[in-house]
CSV table of C-alpha atoms and ligand atoms in Angstrom, one decimal:
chain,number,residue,atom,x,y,z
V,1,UNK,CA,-6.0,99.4,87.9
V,2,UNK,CA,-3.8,102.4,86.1
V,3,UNK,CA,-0.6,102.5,85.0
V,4,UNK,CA,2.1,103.5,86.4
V,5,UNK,CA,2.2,107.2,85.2
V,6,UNK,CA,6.3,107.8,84.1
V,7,UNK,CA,6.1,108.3,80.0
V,8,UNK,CA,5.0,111.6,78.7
V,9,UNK,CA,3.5,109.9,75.9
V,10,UNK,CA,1.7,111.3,72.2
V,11,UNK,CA,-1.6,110.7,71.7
V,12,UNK,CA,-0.9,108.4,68.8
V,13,UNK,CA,-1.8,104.5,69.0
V,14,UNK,CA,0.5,102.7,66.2
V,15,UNK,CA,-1.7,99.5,65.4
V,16,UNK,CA,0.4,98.0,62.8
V,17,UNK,CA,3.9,98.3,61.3
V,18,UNK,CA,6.1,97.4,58.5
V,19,UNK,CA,9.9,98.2,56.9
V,20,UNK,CA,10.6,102.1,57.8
V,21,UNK,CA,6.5,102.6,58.6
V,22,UNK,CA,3.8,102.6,61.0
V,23,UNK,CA,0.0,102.7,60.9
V,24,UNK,CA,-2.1,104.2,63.6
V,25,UNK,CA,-5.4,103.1,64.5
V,26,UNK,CA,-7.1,105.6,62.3
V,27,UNK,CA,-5.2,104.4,59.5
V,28,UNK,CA,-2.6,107.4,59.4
V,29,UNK,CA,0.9,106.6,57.9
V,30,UNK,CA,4.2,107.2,59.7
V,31,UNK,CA,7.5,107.9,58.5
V,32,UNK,CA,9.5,106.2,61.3
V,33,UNK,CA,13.2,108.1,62.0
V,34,UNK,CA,13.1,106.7,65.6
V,35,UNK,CA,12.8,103.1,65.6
V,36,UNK,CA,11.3,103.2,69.3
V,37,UNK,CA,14.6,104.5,70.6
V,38,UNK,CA,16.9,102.8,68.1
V,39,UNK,CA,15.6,99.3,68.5
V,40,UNK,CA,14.0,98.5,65.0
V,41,UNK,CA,17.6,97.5,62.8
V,42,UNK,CA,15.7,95.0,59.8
V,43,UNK,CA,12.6,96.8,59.8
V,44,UNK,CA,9.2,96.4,61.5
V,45,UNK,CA,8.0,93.1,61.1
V,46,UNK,CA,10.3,92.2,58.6
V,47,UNK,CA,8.9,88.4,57.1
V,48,UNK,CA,11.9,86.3,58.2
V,49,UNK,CA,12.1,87.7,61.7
V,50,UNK,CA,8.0,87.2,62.3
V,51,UNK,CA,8.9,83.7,60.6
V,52,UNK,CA,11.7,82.6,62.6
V,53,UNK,CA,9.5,83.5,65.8
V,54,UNK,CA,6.2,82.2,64.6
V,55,UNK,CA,7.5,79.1,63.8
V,56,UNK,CA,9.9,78.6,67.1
V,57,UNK,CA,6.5,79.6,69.5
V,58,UNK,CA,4.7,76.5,67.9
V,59,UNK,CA,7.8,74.6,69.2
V,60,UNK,CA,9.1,75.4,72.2
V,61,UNK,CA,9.0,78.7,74.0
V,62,UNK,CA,10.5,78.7,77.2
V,63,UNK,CA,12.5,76.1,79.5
V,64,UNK,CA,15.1,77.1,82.3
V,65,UNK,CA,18.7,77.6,82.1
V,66,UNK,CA,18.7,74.3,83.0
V,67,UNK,CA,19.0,72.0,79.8
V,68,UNK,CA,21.0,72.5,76.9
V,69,UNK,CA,19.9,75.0,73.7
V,70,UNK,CA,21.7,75.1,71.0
V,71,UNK,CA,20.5,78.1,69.7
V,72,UNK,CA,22.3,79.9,72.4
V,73,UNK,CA,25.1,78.7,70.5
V,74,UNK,CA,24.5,79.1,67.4
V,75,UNK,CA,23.7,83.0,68.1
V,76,UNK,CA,27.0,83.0,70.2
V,77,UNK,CA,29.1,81.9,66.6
V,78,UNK,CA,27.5,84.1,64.3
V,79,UNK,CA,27.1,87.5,66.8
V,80,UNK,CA,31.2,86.3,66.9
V,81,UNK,CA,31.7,85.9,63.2
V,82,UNK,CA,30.0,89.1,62.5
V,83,UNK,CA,31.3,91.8,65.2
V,84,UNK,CA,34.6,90.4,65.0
V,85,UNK,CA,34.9,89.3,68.6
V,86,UNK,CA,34.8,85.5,68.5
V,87,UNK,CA,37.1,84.6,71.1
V,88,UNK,CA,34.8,86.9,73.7
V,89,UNK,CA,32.0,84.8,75.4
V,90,UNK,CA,28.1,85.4,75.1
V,91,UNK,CA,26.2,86.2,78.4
V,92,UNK,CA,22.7,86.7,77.5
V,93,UNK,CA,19.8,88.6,79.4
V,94,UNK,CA,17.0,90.6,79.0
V,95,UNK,CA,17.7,94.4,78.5
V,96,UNK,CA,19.9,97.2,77.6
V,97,UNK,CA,20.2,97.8,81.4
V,98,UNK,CA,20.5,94.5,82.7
V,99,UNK,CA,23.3,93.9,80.2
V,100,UNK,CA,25.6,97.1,82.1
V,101,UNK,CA,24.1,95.9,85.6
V,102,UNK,CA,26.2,92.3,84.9
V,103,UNK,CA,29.1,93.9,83.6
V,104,UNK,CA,29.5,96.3,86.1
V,105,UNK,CA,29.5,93.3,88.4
V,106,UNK,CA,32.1,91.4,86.3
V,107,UNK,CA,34.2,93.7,86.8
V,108,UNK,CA,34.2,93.8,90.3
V,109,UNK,CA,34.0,90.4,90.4
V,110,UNK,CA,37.3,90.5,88.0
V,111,UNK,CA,39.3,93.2,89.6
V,112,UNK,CA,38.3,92.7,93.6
V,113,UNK,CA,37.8,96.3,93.1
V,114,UNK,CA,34.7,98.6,93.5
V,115,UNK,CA,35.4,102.1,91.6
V,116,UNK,CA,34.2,102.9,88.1
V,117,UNK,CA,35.0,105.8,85.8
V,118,UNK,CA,31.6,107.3,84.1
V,119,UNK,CA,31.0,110.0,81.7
V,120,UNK,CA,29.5,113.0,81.9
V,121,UNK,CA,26.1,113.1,80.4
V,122,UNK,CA,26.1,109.2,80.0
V,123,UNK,CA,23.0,107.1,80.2
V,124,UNK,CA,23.5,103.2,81.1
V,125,UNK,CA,19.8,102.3,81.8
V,126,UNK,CA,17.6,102.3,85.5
V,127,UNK,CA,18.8,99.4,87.7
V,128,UNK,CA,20.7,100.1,90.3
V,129,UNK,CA,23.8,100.0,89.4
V,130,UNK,CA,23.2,101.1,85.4
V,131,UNK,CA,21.9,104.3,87.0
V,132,UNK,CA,25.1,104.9,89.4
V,133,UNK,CA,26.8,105.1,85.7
V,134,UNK,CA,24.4,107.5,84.8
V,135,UNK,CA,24.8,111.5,84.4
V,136,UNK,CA,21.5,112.9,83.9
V,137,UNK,CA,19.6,114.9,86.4
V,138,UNK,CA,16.2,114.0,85.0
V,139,UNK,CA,17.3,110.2,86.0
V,140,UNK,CA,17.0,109.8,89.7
V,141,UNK,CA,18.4,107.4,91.7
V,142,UNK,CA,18.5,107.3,95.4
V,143,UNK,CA,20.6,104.5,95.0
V,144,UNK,CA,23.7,106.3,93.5
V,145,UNK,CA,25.4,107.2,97.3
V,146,UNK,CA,26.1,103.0,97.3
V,147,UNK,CA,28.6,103.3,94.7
V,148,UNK,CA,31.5,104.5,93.9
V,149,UNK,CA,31.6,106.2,90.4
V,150,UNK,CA,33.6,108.9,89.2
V,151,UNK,CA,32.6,111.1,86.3
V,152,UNK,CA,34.6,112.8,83.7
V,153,UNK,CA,33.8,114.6,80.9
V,154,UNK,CA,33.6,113.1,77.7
V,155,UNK,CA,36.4,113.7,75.6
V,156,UNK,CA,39.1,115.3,78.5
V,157,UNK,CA,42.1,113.5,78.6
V,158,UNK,CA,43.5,115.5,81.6
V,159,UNK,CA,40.5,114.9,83.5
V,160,UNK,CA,40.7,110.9,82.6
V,161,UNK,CA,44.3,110.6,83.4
V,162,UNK,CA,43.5,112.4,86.7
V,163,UNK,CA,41.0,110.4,87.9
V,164,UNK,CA,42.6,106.9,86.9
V,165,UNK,CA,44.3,104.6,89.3
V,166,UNK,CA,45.2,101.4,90.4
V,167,UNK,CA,41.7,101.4,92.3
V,168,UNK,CA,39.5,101.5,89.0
V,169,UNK,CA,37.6,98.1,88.8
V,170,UNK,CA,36.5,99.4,84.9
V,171,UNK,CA,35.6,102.6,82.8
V,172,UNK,CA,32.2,102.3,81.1
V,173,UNK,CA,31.2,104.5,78.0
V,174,UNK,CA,28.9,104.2,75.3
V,175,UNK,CA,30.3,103.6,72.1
V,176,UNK,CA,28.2,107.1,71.3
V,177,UNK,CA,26.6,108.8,74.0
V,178,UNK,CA,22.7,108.2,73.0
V,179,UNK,CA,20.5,110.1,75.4
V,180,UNK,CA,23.0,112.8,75.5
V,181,UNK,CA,21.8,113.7,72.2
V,182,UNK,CA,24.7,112.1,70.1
V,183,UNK,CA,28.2,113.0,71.1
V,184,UNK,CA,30.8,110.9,69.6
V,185,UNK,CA,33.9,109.9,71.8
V,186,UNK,CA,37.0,111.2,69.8
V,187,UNK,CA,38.9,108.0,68.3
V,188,UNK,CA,42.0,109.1,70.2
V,189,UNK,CA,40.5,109.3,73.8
V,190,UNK,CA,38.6,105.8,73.2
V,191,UNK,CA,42.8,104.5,72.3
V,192,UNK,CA,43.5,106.3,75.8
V,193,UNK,CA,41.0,104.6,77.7
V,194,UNK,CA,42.2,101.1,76.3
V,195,UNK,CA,45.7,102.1,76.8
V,196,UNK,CA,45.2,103.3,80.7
V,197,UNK,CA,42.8,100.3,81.6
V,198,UNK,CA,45.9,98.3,80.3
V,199,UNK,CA,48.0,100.2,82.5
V,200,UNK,CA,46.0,99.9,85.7
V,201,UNK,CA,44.3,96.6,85.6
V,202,UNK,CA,41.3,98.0,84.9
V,203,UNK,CA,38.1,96.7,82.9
V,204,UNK,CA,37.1,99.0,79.4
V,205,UNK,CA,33.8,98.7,79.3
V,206,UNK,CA,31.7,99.6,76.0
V,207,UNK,CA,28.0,100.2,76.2
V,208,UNK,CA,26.4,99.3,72.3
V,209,UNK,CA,23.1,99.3,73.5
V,210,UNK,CA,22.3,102.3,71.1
V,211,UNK,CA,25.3,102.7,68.9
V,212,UNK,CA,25.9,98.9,68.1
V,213,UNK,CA,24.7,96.4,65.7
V,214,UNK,CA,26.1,98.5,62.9
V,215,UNK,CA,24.0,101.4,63.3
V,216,UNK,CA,27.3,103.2,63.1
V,217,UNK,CA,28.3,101.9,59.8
V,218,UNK,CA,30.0,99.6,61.6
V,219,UNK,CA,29.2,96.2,63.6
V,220,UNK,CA,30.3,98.1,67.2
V,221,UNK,CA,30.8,102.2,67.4
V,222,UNK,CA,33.9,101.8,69.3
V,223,UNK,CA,35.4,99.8,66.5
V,224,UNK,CA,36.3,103.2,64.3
V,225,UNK,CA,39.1,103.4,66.9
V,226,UNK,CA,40.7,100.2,66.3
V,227,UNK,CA,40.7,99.1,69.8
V,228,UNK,CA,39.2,96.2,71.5
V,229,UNK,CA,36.9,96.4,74.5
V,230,UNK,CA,37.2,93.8,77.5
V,231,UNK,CA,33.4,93.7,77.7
V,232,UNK,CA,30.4,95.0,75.8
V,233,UNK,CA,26.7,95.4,76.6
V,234,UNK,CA,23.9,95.1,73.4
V,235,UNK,CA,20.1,95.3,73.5
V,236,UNK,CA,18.0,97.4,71.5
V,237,UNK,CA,18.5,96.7,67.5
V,238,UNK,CA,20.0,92.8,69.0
V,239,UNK,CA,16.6,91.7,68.9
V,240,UNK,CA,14.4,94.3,66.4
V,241,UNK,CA,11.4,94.7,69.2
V,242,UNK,CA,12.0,91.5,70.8
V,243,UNK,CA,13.2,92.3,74.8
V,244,UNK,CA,16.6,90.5,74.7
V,245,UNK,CA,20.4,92.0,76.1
V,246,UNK,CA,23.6,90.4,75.6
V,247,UNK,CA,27.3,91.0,77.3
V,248,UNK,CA,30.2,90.1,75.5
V,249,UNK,CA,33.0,89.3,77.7
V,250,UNK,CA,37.2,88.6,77.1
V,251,UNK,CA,38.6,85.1,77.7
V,252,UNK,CA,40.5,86.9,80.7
V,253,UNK,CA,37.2,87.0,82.5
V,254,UNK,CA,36.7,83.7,84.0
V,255,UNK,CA,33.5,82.4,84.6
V,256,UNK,CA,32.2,80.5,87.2
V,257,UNK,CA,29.2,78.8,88.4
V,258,UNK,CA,26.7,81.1,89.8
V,259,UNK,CA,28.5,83.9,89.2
V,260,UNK,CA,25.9,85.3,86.5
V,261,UNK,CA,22.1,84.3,85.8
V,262,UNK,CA,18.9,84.8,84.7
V,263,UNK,CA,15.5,83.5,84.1
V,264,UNK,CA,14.2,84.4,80.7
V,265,UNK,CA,18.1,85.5,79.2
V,266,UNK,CA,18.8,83.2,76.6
V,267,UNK,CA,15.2,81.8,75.7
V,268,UNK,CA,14.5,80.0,72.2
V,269,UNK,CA,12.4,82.9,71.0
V,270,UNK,CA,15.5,85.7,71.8
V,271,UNK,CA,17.6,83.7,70.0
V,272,UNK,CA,15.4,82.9,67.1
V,273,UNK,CA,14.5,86.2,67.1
V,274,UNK,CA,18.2,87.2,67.2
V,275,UNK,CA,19.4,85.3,64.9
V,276,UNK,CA,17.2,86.6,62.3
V,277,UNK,CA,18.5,89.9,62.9
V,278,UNK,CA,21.6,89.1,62.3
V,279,UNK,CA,20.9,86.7,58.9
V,280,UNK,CA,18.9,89.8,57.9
V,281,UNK,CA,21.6,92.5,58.7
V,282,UNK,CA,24.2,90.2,56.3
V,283,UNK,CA,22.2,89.4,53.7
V,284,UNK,CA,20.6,92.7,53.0
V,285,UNK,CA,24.1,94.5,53.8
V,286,UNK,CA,22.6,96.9,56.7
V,287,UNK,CA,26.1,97.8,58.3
V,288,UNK,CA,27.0,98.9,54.5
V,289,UNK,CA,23.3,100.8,54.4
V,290,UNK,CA,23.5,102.3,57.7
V,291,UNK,CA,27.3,103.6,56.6
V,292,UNK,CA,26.2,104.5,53.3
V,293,UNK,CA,22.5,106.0,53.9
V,294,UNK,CA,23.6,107.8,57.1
V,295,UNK,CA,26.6,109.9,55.3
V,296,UNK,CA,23.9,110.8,53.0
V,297,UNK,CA,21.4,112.1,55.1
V,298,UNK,CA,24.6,113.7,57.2
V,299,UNK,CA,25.9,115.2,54.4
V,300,UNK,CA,22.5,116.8,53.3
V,301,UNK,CA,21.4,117.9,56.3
V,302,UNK,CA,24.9,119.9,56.8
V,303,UNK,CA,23.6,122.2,53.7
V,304,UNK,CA,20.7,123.4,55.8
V,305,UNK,CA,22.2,126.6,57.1
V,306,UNK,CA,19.7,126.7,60.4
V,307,UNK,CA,20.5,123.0,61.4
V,308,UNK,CA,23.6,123.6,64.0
V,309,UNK,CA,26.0,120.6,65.0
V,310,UNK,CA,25.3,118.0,62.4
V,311,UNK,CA,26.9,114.9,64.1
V,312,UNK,CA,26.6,111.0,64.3
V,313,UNK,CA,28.1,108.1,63.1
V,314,UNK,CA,25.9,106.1,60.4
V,315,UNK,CA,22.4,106.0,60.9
V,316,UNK,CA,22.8,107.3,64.4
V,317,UNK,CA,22.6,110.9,64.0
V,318,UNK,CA,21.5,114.2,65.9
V,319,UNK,CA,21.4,117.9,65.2
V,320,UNK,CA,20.5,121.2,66.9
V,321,UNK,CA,17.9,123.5,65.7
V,322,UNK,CA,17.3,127.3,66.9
V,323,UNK,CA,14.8,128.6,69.2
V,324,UNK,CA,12.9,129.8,66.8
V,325,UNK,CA,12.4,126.8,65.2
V,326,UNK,CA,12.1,124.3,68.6
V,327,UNK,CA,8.5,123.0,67.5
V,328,UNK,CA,10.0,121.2,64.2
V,329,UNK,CA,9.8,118.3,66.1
V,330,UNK,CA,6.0,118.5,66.6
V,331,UNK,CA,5.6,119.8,63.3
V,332,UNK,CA,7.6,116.7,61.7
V,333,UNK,CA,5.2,114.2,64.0
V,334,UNK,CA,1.6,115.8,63.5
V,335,UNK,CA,2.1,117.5,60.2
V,336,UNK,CA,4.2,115.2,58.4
V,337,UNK,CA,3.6,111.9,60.4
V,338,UNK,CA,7.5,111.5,61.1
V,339,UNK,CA,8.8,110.3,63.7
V,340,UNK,CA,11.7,111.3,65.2
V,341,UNK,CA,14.1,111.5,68.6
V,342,UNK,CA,14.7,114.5,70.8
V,343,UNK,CA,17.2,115.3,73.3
V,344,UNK,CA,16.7,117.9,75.7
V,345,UNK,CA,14.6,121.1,74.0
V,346,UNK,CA,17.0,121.6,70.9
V,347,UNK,CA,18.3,118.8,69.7
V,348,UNK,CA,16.8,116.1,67.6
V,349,UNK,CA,18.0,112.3,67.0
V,350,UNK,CA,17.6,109.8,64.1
V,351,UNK,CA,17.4,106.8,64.8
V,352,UNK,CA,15.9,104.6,61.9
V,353,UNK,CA,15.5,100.8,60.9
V,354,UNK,CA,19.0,100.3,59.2
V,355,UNK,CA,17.2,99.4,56.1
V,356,UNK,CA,16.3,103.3,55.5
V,357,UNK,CA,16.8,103.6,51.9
V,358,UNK,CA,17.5,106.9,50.1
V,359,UNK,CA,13.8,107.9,49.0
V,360,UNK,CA,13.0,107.2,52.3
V,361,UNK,CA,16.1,109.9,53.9
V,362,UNK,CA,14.8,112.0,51.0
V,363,UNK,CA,10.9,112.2,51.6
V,364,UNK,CA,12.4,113.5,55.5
V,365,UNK,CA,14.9,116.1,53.9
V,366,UNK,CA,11.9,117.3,51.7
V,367,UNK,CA,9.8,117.9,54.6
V,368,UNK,CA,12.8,119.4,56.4
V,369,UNK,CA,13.0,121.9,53.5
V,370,UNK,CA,9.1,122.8,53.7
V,371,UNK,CA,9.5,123.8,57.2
V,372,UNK,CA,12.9,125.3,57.4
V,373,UNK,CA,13.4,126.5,54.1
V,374,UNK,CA,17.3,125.8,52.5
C,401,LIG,C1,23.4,103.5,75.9
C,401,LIG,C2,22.3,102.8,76.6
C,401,LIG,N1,22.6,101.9,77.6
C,401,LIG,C3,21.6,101.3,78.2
C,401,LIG,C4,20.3,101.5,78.0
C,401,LIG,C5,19.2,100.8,78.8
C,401,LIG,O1,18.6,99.9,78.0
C,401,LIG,P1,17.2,99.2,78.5
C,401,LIG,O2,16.2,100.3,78.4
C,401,LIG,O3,17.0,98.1,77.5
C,401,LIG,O4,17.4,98.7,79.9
C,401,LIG,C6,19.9,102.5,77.0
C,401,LIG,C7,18.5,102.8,76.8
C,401,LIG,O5,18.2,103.7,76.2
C,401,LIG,C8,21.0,103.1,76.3
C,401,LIG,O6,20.7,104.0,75.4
């Protein structure tokens, strides 16, 4: 049988990793600036994740829904304790997509109403209804006519307010638009989408499954405007590599038998592996890293006079390089053995392990200066 063919993929076969690296199957070191699309936070393979797992397989794997586990709970209090939403309530499930697909639904489910307000260029993953959210051409979905979702462009007040109304079941955004190539909402226009779901009875919904566990610098992206969402959606850098998703929901959502579920959400090895994460992203100080590291690199990268747009938040940051220069990317990966994101043609995306210390930031801005000069 073949796969599937949908990834443009490198010819590279990564056979081992560790902290910021990876090892191919000829033995070749990678720097790794990408994290697999943002989802290595403690490192690869850190000890006390492969630990935590190890031991919890030789227990007990898998069991239903059904019966109670603990560790669901214990997850629930310390992803509370640490994002600074304990009073919201812990859905679990599987993936980034999955996450958006049940809040989407929650809100319907919340509101009795069916509309949603998108933003341009957004990306909220490839079920149904995560890809109704989404604005990218390249991302088809036949499915899109069967809902109704509106899409503004980020950042336009006018066009917000215009579009807002009693009708609006929720507005879903990322904390910072991923895909997109990193474009950061504006502080003020997250406060105006909290204040006009307020208004209208609507739902604020805030996608993290890129931009949260702290790879902003702090816990949740949307949290540099001082506002509070009604629901958020995680995967990615929740479970380091492990396939886990998690929605965070207000105490004015009521739940209900039935009214969400899954198979695999909530197993003992998510939440092991979750839970390491976050013991990991405490004790090592990874928000403070990802703050401190990422301004850094930010800052450094601003002095390079053919690097256009420097933006981000932390350690999730993108820039824009010239025509002339469009096969850095390729360059960085075959040359230098560093890997990093892209966004359309131009524009390329960090997004490493939050542990990225500064040699590490430095060894890239090094290579950066051999092949752009300063
Ligand atoms: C902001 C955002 N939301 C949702 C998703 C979908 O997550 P998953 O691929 O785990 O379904 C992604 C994936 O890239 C994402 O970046």
């Amino acid at each position: 049988m073949k796969l599937f063919d949908v990834y443009p993929l490198f010819d590279i076969t990564p056979v081992r990793a560790q902290g910021s690296y990876l090892w191919d199957d000829k033995g070749e070191q990678y720097l790794d600036l990408y994290g697999g699309h943002a989802v290595i936070s403690i490192g690869h393979t850190h000890p006390r994740y492969v630990k935590a797992i190890t031991e919890q397989l030789g227990k007990i794997a898998f069991y239903s829904n059904s019966v109670q586990n603990p560790l669901q709970q214990q997850l629930a209090e310390e992803l509370g304790r640490q994002s600074g939403y304990a009073d919201h309530a812990l859905f679990l499930c599987n993936s980034g997509a999955e996450a958006n697909e049940n809040a989407l639904k929650l809100a319907s489910f919340a509101t009795g109403r069916k509309k949603v307000i998108a933003f341009k260029q957004s990306f909220h993953g490839r079920t149904s209804g995560a890809v109704a959210a989404t604005d990218n051409p390249k991302i088809v979905s036949p499915f899109n006519a069967g809902h109704d979702i509106v899409f503004v462009p980020l950042n336009d007040a006018a066009a917000f307010e215009a579009a807002m109304s009693d009708e609006v079941a929720a507005v879903i955004i990322e904390g910072i638009q991923g895909v997109a190539g990193i474009r950061v909402p504006e502080d003020r226009f997250l406060q105006l989408l909290r204040r006009q779901c307020d208004a209208h009875g609507a739902l604020l919904i805030l996608d993290e499954v890129q931009s949260g566990y702290g790879r902003s610098g702090k816990f949740f992206s949307h949290q540099y405007a001082g506002i509070q969402a009604d629901i958020i959606t995680l995967a990615k850098g929740m479970g380091n590599g492990f396939p886990v998703g998690g929605v965070l929901i207000s105490p004015g959502v009521r739940p209900c038998s039935g009214m969400l579920g899954t198979t695999f959400g909530g197993n003992y090895l998510a939440c092991v592996a979750c839970l390491a994460v976050l013991d990991v992203i405490a004790e090592e100080g990874l928000v403070e890293n990802a703050l401190e590291t990422g301004s850094y690199l930010m800052e450094q990268l601003k002095k390079f006079p053919l690097l256009e747009q420097v933006r981000g938040r932390g350690l999730m940051i993108g820039f824009d390089v010239p025509e002339s220069h469009q096969s850095l990317r390729k360059a960085l990966l075959f040359k230098h053995r560093i890997f990093t994101g892209a966004s359309g043609k131009q524009t390329i995306r960090l997004l490493p392990s939050l542990s990225l210390s500064k040699a590490e930031a430095d060894r890239f801005l090094e290579v950066l200066q051999l092949e752009l000069g300063s």
